């Protein structure tokens, strides 16, 4: 561990209050010029990430992969895909990050591998009944000739969750057909992942973001589902959120504990209610889980308050921090999402044919207010690359440019997640806005993103970038992440809270709310000398009592 990152004391571990910046490597910065971001591109911009004032970075997958699902289809868990660089590039990135005082969290994908993983290739060759097939979930089909899938489960990307191999057995894939699910009942799989954890821990990573942490374990017998009841959440899923997953995280907790420093795991678990989510963060399991209840809250004061209260209570009851998040590489960017009318159903994306529309000016304003509210809350928080620039979701992307497997698997019915993955604009006047030296970009960037480029925003006090820098600096100085929250009385449509020395007024959709006496430290929109906080605005005020 670099001297710039000290160990902390129990109860005050860094991850309890850290702001963690998510880098989606494909779209962050491209040093090689092929139009896809890479590790040297990230290393070249680590100074800017540190300058933002965050504590850590989480890197979405950069492992060997055919890239059918943006790298969440891993062919080799302990090597870097040549698209992104080499292991030596990773080591340089890690060393520089640590020198800058930034921790590094990497992604772990344990529910499935790529169909190009050596184990899956061996399973195909070895045939039915072989130990090689026991590492995945192969079954005979139903019907006279096994021509029907073993059960009626559907892929989360659309279409059946089973694919047949050369007229023989079928294998399960909760996601794309190129992402076969592992069989976690086989001890070989658990041993394999222990070794993967150790490989990256030995290199010095500070933690793991655990992909589909509520997957892995499937109900015995793989029973059929009632598709309607499952869709409405009226039946327990036989493949997501099963109790058995907790044993895996207890095992990993023990592996992490063998290492010095405060290594951590953050689970991606789309489970409800919050009490169930918090179970992933019991003291002998993971340190964090993304708070997706908060991410899914609409821009509505009572619902936001309920999500905040419920989270603090549920995570507090197991001694864990609440881990706030508004955007990531799977969801509509919150700058757009919170302003969409009508709100689209969660997980369906938004494209040119969607009935949901967002006013661009309101989107920017609301996105900033939402970020300023989140960064005032006690606990840990995630910022997705581009949030700090106020990037909106790219809605008008032509179908032929879209690369998310969801788009193809649903025949375009669901547009997928490309709109939140468009490469970042760094410099207004450079090719591909500075994303790539050649001007190449794996997804098209909207022409009007020059105005949002980082170099345009830097130094402009009214910009979204400077709002984030200020919020992050104050959050650190005032210890807001380790603080506690007390609600204050507020008019309808307004949230008022106190954390340490600051009072936060988040006017969601209320009448202009009175500004408390004190020093205004931050405002997500100009107040123009007024003593009232208008709607879609969050203000931090240093108050004396
Ligand atoms: C997670 C990832 C998502 C990926 C899926 C399958 O939800 O965040 O991007 O497609 O898992 O690995």
Coordinates of C-alpha atoms and ligand atoms in Angstrom, one line a residue, residues 24 58 60 69 72-73 107 109 111-112 157 175-176 179 209 211-212 214 268 270 328-330 404-405 417 421, ligand 1:
X24 CA -16.3 2.5 -17.8
X58 CA -14.0 1.5 -9.7
X60 CA -15.7 -1.8 -15.0
X69 CA -21.5 -7.4 -23.3
X72 CA -19.0 -8.4 -18.7
X73 CA -18.4 -11.6 -20.7
X107 CA -15.0 -5.6 -11.2
X109 CA -18.1 -11.3 -12.7
X111 CA -22.3 -15.4 -12.2
X112 CA -21.2 -16.3 -15.7
X157 CA -31.5 -9.4 -22.0
X175 CA -27.8 -12.9 -19.8
X176 CA -26.6 -13.2 -23.4
X179 CA -22.5 -15.6 -21.1
X209 CA -17.5 -4.5 -7.3
X211 CA -21.4 -8.2 -10.7
X212 CA -24.9 -9.7 -10.3
X214 CA -27.8 -11.7 -6.3
X268 CA -24.5 -5.2 -7.4
X270 CA -31.1 -5.7 -7.5
X328 CA -24.2 3.8 -13.8
X329 CA -23.4 2.0 -17.1
X330 CA -26.7 0.1 -17.0
X404 CA -25.9 -3.5 -26.3
X405 CA -27.0 -7.1 -26.8
X417 CA -27.9 0.8 -22.4
X421 CA -22.1 4.7 -22.4
Ligands
LIG1 C1 -24.4 -6.4 -14.5 C2 -23.6 -5.4 -15.3 C3 -24.1 -5.3 -16.7 C4 -24.0 -6.6 -17.3 C5 -24.7 -7.7 -16.5 C6 -24.2 -9.1 -17.0 O1 -25.7 -6.1 -14.4 O2 -23.6 -4.2 -14.6 O3 -23.5 -4.3 -17.4 O4 -24.6 -6.6 -18.6 O5 -24.3 -7.7 -15.2 O6 -22.9 -9.3 -16.6

